[in-house]
Coordinates of C-alpha atoms in Angstrom, one line a residue:
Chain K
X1 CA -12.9 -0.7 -217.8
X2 CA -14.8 -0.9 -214.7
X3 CA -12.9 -1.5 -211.3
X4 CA -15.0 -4.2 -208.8
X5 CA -14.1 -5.6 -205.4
X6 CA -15.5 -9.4 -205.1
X7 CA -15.9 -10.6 -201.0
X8 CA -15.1 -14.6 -201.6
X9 CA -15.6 -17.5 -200.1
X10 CA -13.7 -20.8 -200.6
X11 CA -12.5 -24.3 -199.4
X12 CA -8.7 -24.9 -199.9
X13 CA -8.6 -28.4 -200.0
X14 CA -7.9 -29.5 -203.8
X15 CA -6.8 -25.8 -204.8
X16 CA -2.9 -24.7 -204.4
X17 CA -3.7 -21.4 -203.3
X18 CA -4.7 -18.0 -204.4
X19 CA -2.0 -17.3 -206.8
X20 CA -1.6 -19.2 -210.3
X21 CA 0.9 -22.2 -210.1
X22 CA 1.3 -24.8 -212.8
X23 CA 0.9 -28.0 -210.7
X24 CA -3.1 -27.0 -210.2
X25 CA -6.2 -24.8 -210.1
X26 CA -5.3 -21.7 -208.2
X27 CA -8.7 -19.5 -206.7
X28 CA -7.0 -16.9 -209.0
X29 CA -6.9 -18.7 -212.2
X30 CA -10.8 -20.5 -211.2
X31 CA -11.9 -16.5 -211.0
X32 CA -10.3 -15.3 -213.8
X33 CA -11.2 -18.0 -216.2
X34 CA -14.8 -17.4 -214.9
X35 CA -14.7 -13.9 -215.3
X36 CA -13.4 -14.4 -219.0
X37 CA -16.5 -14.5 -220.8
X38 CA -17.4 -10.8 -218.9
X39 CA -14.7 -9.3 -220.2
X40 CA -15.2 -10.0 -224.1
X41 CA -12.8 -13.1 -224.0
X42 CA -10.1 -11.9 -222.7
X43 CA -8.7 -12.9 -219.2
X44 CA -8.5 -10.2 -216.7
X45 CA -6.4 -9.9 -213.8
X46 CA -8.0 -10.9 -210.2
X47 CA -5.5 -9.2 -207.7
X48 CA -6.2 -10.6 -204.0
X49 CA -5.9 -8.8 -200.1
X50 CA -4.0 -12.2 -199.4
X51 CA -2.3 -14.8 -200.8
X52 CA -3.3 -18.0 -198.7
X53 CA -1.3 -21.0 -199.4
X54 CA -2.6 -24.4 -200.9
X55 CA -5.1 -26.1 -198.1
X56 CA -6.3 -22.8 -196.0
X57 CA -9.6 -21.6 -196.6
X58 CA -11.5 -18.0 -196.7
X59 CA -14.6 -16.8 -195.8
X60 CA -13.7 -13.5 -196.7
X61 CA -11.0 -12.8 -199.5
X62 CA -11.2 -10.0 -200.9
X63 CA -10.4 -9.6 -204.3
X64 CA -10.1 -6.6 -207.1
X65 CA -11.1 -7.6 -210.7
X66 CA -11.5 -4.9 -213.6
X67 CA -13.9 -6.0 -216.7
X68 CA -14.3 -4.2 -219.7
X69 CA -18.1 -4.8 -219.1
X70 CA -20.1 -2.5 -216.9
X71 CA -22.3 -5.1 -215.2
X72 CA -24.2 -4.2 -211.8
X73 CA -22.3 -5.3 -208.8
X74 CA -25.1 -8.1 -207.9
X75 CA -25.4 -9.3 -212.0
X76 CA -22.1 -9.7 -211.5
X77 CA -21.7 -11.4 -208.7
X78 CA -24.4 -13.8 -209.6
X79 CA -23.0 -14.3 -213.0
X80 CA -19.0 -15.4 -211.1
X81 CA -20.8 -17.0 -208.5
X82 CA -22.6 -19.4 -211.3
X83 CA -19.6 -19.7 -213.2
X84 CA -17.5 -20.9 -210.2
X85 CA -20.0 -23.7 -209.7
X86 CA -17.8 -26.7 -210.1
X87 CA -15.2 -25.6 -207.5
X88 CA -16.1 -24.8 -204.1
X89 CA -15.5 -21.2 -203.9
X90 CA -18.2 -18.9 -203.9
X91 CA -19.0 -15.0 -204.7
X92 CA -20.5 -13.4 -201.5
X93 CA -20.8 -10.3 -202.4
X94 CA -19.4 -7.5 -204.7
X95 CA -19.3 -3.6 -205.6
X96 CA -17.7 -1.3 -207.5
X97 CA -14.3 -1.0 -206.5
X98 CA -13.3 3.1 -204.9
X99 CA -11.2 5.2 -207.1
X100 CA -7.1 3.9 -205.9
X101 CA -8.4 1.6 -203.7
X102 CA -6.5 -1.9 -203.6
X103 CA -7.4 -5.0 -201.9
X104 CA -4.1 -5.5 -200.2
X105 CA -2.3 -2.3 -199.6
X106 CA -5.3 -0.3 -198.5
X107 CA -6.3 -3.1 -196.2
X108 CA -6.5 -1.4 -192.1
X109 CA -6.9 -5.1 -190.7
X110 CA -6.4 -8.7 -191.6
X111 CA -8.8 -11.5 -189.5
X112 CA -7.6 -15.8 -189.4
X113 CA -9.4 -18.1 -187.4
X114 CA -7.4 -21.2 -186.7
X115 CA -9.1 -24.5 -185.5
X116 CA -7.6 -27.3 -183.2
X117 CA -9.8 -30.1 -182.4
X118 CA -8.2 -31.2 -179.5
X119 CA -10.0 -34.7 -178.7
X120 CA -8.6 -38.4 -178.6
X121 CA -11.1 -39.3 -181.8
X122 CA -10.2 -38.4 -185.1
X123 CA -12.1 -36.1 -187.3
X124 CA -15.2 -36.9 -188.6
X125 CA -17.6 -34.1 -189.8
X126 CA -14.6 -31.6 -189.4
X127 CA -11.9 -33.6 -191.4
X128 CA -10.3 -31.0 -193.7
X129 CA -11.0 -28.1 -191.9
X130 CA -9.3 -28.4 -188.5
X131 CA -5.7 -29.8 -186.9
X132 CA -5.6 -32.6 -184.9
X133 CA -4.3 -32.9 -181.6
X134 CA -5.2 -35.7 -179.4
X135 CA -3.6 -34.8 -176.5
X136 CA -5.1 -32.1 -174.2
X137 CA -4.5 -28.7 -174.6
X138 CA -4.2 -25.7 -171.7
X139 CA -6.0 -23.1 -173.9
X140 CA -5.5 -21.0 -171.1
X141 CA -1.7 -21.5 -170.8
X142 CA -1.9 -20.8 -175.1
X143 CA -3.6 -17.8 -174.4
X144 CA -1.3 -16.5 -171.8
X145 CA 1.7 -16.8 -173.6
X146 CA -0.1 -15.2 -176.6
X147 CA -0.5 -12.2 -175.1
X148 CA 2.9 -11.3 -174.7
X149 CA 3.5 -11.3 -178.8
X150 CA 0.9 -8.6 -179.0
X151 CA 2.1 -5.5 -180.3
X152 CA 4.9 -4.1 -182.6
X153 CA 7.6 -6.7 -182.7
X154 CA 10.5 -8.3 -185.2
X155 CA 8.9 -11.6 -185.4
X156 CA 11.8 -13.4 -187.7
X157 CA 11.3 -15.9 -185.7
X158 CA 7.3 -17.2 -186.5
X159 CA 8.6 -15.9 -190.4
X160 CA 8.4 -19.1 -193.2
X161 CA 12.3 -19.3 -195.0
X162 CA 10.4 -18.1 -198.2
X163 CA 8.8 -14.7 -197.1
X164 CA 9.4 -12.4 -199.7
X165 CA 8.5 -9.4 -197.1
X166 CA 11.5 -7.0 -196.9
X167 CA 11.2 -6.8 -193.3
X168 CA 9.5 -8.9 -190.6
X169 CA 8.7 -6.1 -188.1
X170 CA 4.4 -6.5 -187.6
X171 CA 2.3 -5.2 -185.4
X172 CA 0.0 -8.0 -184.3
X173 CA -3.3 -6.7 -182.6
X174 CA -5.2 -9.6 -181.6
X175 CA -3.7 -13.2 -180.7
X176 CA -7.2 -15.0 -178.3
X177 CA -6.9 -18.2 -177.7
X178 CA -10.6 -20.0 -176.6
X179 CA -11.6 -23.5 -175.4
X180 CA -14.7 -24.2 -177.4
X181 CA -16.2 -27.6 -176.5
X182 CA -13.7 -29.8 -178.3
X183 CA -11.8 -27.7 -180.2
X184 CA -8.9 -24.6 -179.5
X185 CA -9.8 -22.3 -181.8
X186 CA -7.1 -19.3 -182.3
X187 CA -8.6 -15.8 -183.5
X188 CA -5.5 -13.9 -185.2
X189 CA -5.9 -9.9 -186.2
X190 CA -3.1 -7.8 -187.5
X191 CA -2.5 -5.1 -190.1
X192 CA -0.4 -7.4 -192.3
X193 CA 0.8 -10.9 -191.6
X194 CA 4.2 -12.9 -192.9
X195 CA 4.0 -15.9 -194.6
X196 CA 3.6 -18.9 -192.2
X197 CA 3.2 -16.2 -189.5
X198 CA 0.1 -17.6 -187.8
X199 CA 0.7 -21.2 -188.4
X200 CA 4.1 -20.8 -187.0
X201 CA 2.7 -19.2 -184.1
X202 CA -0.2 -22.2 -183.8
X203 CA 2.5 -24.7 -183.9
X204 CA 4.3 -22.8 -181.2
X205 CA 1.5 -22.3 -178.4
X206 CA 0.6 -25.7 -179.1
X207 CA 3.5 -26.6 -177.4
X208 CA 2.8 -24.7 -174.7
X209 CA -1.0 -26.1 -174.3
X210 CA 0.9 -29.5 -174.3
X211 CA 3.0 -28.6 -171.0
X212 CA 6.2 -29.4 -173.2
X213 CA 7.4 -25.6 -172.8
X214 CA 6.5 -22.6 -170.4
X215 CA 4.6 -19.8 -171.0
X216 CA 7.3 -17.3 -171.3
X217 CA 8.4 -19.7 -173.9
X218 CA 6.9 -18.0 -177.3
X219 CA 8.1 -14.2 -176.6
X220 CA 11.4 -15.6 -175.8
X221 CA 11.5 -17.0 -179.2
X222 CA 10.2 -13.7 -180.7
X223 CA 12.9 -11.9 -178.9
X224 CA 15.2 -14.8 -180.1
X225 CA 14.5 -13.8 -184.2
X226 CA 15.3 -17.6 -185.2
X227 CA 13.0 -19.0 -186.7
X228 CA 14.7 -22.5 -186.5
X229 CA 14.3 -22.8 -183.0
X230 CA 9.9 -22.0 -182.9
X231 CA 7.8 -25.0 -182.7
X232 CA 6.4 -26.6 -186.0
X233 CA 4.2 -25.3 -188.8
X234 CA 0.6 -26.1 -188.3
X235 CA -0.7 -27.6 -191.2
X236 CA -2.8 -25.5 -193.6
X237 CA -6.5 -26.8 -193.3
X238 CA -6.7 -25.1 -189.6
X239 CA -6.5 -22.2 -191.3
X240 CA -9.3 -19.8 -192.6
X241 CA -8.9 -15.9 -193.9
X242 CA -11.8 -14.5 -192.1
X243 CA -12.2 -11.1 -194.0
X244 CA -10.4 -7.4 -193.8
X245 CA -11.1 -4.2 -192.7
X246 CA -11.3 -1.3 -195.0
X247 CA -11.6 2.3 -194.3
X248 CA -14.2 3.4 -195.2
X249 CA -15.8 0.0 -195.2
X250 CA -16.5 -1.3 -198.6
X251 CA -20.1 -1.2 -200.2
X252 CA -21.3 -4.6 -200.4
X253 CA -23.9 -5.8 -202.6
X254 CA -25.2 -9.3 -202.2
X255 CA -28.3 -9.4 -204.4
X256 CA -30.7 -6.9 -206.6
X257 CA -34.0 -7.6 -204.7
X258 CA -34.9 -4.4 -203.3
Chain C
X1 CA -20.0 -61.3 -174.1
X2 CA -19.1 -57.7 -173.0
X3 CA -21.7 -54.6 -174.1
X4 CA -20.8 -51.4 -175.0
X5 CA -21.9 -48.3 -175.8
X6 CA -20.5 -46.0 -178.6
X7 CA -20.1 -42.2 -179.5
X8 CA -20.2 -41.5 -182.8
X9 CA -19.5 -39.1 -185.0
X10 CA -20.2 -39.4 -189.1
X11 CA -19.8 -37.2 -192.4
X12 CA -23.2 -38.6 -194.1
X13 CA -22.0 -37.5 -197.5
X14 CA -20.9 -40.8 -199.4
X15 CA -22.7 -43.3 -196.6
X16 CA -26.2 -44.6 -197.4
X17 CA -27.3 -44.0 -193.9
X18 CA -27.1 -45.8 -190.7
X19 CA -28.2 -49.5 -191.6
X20 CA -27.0 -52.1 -193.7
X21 CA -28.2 -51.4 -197.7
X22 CA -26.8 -53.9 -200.2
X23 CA -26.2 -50.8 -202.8
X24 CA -23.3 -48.9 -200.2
X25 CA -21.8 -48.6 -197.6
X26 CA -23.5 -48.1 -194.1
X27 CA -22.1 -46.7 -190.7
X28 CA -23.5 -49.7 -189.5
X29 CA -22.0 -52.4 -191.4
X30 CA -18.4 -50.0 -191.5
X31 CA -18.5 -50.2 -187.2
X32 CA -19.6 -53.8 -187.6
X33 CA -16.2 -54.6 -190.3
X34 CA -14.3 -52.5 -187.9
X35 CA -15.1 -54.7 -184.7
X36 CA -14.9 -57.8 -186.3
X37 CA -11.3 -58.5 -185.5
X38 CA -12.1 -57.4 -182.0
X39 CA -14.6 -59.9 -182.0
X40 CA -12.9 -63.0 -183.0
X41 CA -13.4 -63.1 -186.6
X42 CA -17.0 -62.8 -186.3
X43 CA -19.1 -60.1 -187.4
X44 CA -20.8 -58.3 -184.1
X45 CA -24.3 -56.6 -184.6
X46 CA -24.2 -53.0 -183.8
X47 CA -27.6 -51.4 -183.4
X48 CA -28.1 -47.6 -182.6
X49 CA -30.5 -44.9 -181.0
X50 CA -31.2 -43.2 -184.7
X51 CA -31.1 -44.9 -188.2
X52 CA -30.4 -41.6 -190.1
X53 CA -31.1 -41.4 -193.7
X54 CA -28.2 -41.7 -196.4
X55 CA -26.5 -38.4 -196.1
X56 CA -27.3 -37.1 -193.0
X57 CA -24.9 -36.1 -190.5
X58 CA -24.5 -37.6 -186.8
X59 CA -22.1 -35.8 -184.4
X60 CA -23.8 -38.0 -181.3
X61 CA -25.1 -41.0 -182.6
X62 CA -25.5 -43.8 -180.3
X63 CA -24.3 -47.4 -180.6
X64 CA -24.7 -50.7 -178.9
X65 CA -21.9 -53.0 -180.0
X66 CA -21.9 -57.2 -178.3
X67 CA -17.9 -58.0 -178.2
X68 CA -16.5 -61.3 -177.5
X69 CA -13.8 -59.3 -176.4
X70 CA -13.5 -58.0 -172.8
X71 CA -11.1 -54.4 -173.6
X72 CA -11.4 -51.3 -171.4
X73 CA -13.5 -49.4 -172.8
X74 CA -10.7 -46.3 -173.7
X75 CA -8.9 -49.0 -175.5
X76 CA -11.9 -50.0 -177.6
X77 CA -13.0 -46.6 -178.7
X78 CA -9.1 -45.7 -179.6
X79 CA -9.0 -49.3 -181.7
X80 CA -12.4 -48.8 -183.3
X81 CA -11.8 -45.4 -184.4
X82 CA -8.5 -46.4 -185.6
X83 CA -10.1 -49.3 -188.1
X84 CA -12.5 -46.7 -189.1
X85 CA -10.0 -44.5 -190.8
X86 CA -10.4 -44.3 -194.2
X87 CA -13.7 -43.1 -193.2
X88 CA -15.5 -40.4 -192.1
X89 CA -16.8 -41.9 -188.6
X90 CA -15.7 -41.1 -185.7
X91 CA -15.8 -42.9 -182.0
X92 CA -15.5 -40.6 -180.0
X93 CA -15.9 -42.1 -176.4
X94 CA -17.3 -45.7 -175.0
X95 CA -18.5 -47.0 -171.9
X96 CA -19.7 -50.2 -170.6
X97 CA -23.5 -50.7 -171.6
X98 CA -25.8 -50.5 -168.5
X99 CA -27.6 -53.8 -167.8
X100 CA -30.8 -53.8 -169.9
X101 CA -29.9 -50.5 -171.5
X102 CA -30.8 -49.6 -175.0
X103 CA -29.9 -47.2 -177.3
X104 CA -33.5 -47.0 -178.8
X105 CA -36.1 -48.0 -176.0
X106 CA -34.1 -46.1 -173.3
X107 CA -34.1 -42.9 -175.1
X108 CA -35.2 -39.7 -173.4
X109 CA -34.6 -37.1 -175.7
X110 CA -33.4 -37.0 -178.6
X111 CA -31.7 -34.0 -180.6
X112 CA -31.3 -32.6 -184.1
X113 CA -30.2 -29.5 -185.7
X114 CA -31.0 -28.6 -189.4
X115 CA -28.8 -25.9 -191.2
X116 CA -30.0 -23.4 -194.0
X117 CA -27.8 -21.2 -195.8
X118 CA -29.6 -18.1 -196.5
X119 CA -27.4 -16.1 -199.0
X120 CA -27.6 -15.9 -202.5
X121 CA -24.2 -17.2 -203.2
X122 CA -23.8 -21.1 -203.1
X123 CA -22.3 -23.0 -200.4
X124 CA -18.6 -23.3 -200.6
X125 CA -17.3 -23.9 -197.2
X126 CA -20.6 -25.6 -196.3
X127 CA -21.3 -27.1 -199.2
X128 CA -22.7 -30.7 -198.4
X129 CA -23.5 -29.5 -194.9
X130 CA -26.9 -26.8 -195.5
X131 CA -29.7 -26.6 -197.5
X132 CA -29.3 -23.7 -200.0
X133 CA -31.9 -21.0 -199.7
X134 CA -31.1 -18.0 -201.6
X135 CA -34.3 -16.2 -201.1
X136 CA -34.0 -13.9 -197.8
X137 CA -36.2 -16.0 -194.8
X138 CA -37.9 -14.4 -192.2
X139 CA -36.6 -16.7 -189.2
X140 CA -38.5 -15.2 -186.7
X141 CA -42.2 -16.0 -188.3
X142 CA -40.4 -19.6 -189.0
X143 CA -40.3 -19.8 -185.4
X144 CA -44.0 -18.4 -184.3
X145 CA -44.8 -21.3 -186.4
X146 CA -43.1 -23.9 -185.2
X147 CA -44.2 -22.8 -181.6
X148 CA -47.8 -24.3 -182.8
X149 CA -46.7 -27.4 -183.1
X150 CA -44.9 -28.0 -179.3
X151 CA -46.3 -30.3 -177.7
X152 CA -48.2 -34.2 -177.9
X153 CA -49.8 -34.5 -181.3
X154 CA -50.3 -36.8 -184.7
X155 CA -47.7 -36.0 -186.8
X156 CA -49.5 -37.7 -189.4
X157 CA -49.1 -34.6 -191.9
X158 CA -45.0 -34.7 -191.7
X159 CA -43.9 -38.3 -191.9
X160 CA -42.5 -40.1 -194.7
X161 CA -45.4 -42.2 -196.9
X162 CA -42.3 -44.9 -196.2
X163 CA -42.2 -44.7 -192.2
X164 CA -42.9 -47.6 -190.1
X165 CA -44.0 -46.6 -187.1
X166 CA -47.1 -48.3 -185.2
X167 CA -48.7 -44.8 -185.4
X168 CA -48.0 -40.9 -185.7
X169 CA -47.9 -39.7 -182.3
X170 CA -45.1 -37.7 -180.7
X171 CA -44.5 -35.1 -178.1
X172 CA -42.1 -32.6 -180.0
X173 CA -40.2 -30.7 -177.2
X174 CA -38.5 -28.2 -178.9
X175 CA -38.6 -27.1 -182.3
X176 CA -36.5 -23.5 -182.3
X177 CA -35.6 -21.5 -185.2
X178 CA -32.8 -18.9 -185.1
X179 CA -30.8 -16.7 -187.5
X180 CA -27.0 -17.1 -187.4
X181 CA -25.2 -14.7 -189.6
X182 CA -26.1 -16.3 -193.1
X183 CA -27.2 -19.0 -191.7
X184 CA -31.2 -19.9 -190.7
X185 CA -31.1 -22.9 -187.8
X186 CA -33.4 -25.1 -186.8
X187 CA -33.4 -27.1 -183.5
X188 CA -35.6 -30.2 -182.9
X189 CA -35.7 -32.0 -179.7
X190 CA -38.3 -35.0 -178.4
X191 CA -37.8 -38.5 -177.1
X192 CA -39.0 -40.1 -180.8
X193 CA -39.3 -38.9 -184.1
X194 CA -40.7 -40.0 -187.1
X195 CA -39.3 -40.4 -190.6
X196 CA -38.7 -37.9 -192.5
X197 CA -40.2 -35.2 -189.5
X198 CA -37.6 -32.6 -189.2
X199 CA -36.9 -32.7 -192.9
X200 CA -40.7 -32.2 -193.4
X201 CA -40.9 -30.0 -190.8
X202 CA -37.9 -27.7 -192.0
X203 CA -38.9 -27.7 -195.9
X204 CA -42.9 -26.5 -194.4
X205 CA -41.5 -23.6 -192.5
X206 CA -39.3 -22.5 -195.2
X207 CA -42.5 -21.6 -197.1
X208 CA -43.1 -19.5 -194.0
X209 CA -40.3 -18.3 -194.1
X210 CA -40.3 -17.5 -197.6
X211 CA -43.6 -15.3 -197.0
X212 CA -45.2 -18.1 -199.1
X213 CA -47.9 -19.3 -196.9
X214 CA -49.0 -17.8 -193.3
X215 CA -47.6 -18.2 -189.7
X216 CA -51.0 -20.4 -188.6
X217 CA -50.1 -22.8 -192.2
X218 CA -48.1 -25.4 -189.9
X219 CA -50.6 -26.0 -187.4
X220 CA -53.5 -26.1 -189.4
X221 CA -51.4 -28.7 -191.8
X222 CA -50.8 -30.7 -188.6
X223 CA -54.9 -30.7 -187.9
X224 CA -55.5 -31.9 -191.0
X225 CA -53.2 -35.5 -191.1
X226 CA -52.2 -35.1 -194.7
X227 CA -48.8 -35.5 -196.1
X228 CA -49.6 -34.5 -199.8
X229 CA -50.1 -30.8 -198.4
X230 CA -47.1 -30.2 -196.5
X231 CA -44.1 -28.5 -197.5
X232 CA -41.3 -30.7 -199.5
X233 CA -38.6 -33.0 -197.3
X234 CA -35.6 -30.5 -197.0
X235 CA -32.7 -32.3 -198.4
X236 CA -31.0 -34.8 -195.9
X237 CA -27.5 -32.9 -196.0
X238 CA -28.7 -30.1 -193.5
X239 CA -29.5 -32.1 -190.8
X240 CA -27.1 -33.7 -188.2
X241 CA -28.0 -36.1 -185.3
X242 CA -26.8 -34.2 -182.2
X243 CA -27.1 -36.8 -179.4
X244 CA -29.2 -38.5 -177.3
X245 CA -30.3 -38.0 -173.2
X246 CA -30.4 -41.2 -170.8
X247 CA -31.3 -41.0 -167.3
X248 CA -29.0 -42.0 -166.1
X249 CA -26.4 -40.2 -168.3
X250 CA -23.9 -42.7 -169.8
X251 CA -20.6 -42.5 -168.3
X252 CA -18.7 -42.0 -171.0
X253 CA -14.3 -42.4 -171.5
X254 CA -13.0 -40.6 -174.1
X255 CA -8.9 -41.6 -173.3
X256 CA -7.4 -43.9 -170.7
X257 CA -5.2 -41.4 -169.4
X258 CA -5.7 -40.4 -166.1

């Protein structure tokens, strides 16, 4: 058996997720199916750093796969990334995976990126990908009350009823909030997140970029621990698993040209 | 008769390009269906600054739209963009038309940008939205050679055999060429373009970029007025109409609030 990491791309619209489910094609399933004919016809286990819900997106999951073949990273990679071709998720890179490393335990940092377009019109060119919300947002007043959630908290209250997490104490690292041009995009960075954790919190500041609460709003919630009085879940196609942080970083391969 | 002006904002994928076609449907023809019951039942004619090819992109197309109808211009875009729903189109603001204004004749400048992915995995994110390259490109010789072709010349050697045009001459303003991560992007800016130019132009410098053919392979192509030896048209899905300068600027209303 050979151990590889896989660096994956994919869009969430039309898949339920990472993990297998039997109401539709999982990125788990779509990579292990791929992966079968590598691995002498038998289906091999893809493991994932996180499991993203049906609807959000990645840039950069990464994922552990072992094969009974002992294919160079790049063969590989090309090989999945050919397979995969009907679906839209994509093999970026891959390598040989260090000896006891895992995807999601030995991960040092998590990155999301969420979207708001934040414009009367509806999307157009960015339907799918972002949440809609016509009326103006303070990104500054967002950001503001962001910054007071940073750190090592209880957050119970931006927690989703399912979490399966035995506690919800997180330390969350990085929580910007940024006006570009039409859109609010969010930039979220922690260790580990909970389920729903940032699209809890996007439906929160949200409400604060509205005017409808104060600033001091959000860490008054997180001191609160009740989830049912945070603002709404943002929807899922805002959302986008940027990559994680390994140390020492892992060895990427991307192609065998020289 | 009121005139207005129009924002808009299209997915290309699925439309066969700005004007009316008898074998799909059109931008045009979806903003003229949308308008009609603004217009009293009858069909308005809705002409625009760029008639983009089937599949390519707009996020600043512009629109000159004859209503029957004398709305505030807020409440027009919010009701046209409303109609347009079940597609991807956009409006996203409207004015009153200037007297004598036209989208086309009173062009300044006009702006495109055409995206390359340059990885060798496949789109997934971007898929529909960049040309695929997976060979590595060397953007910075891309853009030496599209520095040779600034300027007024006859463009003779990148328009489409199908252009109609009185003749070949444009003054091309800016044609930059940047790396963005994976990405390789081109930006075109003049008052005019011809068919097919910034495809033309962007499958030509690929081949530079490719190491294919020379830096000086551009501008001797554009001394020598022939189409058949250019580069091939880079597929339409790359490019996206950016927007259009008038002097005066348009005074464009996205909402009605105050």
């Amino acid at each position: 058996m050979t151990a590889y990491a896989l660096l994956v791309e994919y869009d969430g619209a039309g898949l339920v997720g990472w993990q297998r489910q039997s109401n539709g094609l999982s990125v788990q399933e779509a990579i292990e199916t791929a992966a079968t004919s590598l691995n002498g016809g038998a289906t091999p286990l893809a493991t994932a750093a996180g499991r993203t819900d049906a609807g959000v997106h990645a840039e950069g999951q990464v994922v552990h796969l072992d094969l009974a073949a002992d294919l160079p990273p790049a063969r590989l990679r090309a090989a999945l990334d050919f397979h995969l071709r009907p679906q839209r998720i994509a093999i970026r890179a891959a390598c040989l995976a260090p000896e006891g490393w895992s995807p999601r335990f030995s991960a040092a940092r998590r990155h999301y990126r969420f979207r708001i377009l934040n414009r009367p019109a509806k999307p157009a060119l960015e339907e799918g990908r972002v949440w809609h919300v016509p009326l103006p947002l303070d990104a500054a007043a967002m950001h503001d009350a962001a910054q007071a959630l940073l750190g090592k908290h209880d957050f119970s209250a931006f927690r989703a009823a399912s979490c399966q997490a035995e506690h919800a104490i997180r330390t969350l690292d990085r929580l910007d909030v940024t006006r570009v041009g039409e859109e609010v995009v969010i930039h979220a960075s922690a260790r580990s997140f909970l389920h729903h954790q940032i699209r809890n919190l996007a439906g929160t500041l949200h409400m604060v970029g509205l005017g409808r609460r104060p600033v001091s709003w959000p860490r008054e919630l997180l001191e609160g621990r009740d989830r049912r009085r945070a603002g709404q879940t943002a929807p899922p196609e805002g959302l986008v698993f940027l990559g994680v942080d390994y140390d020492p970083p892992l060895p990427w391969v991307t192609s065998d040209r020289a």
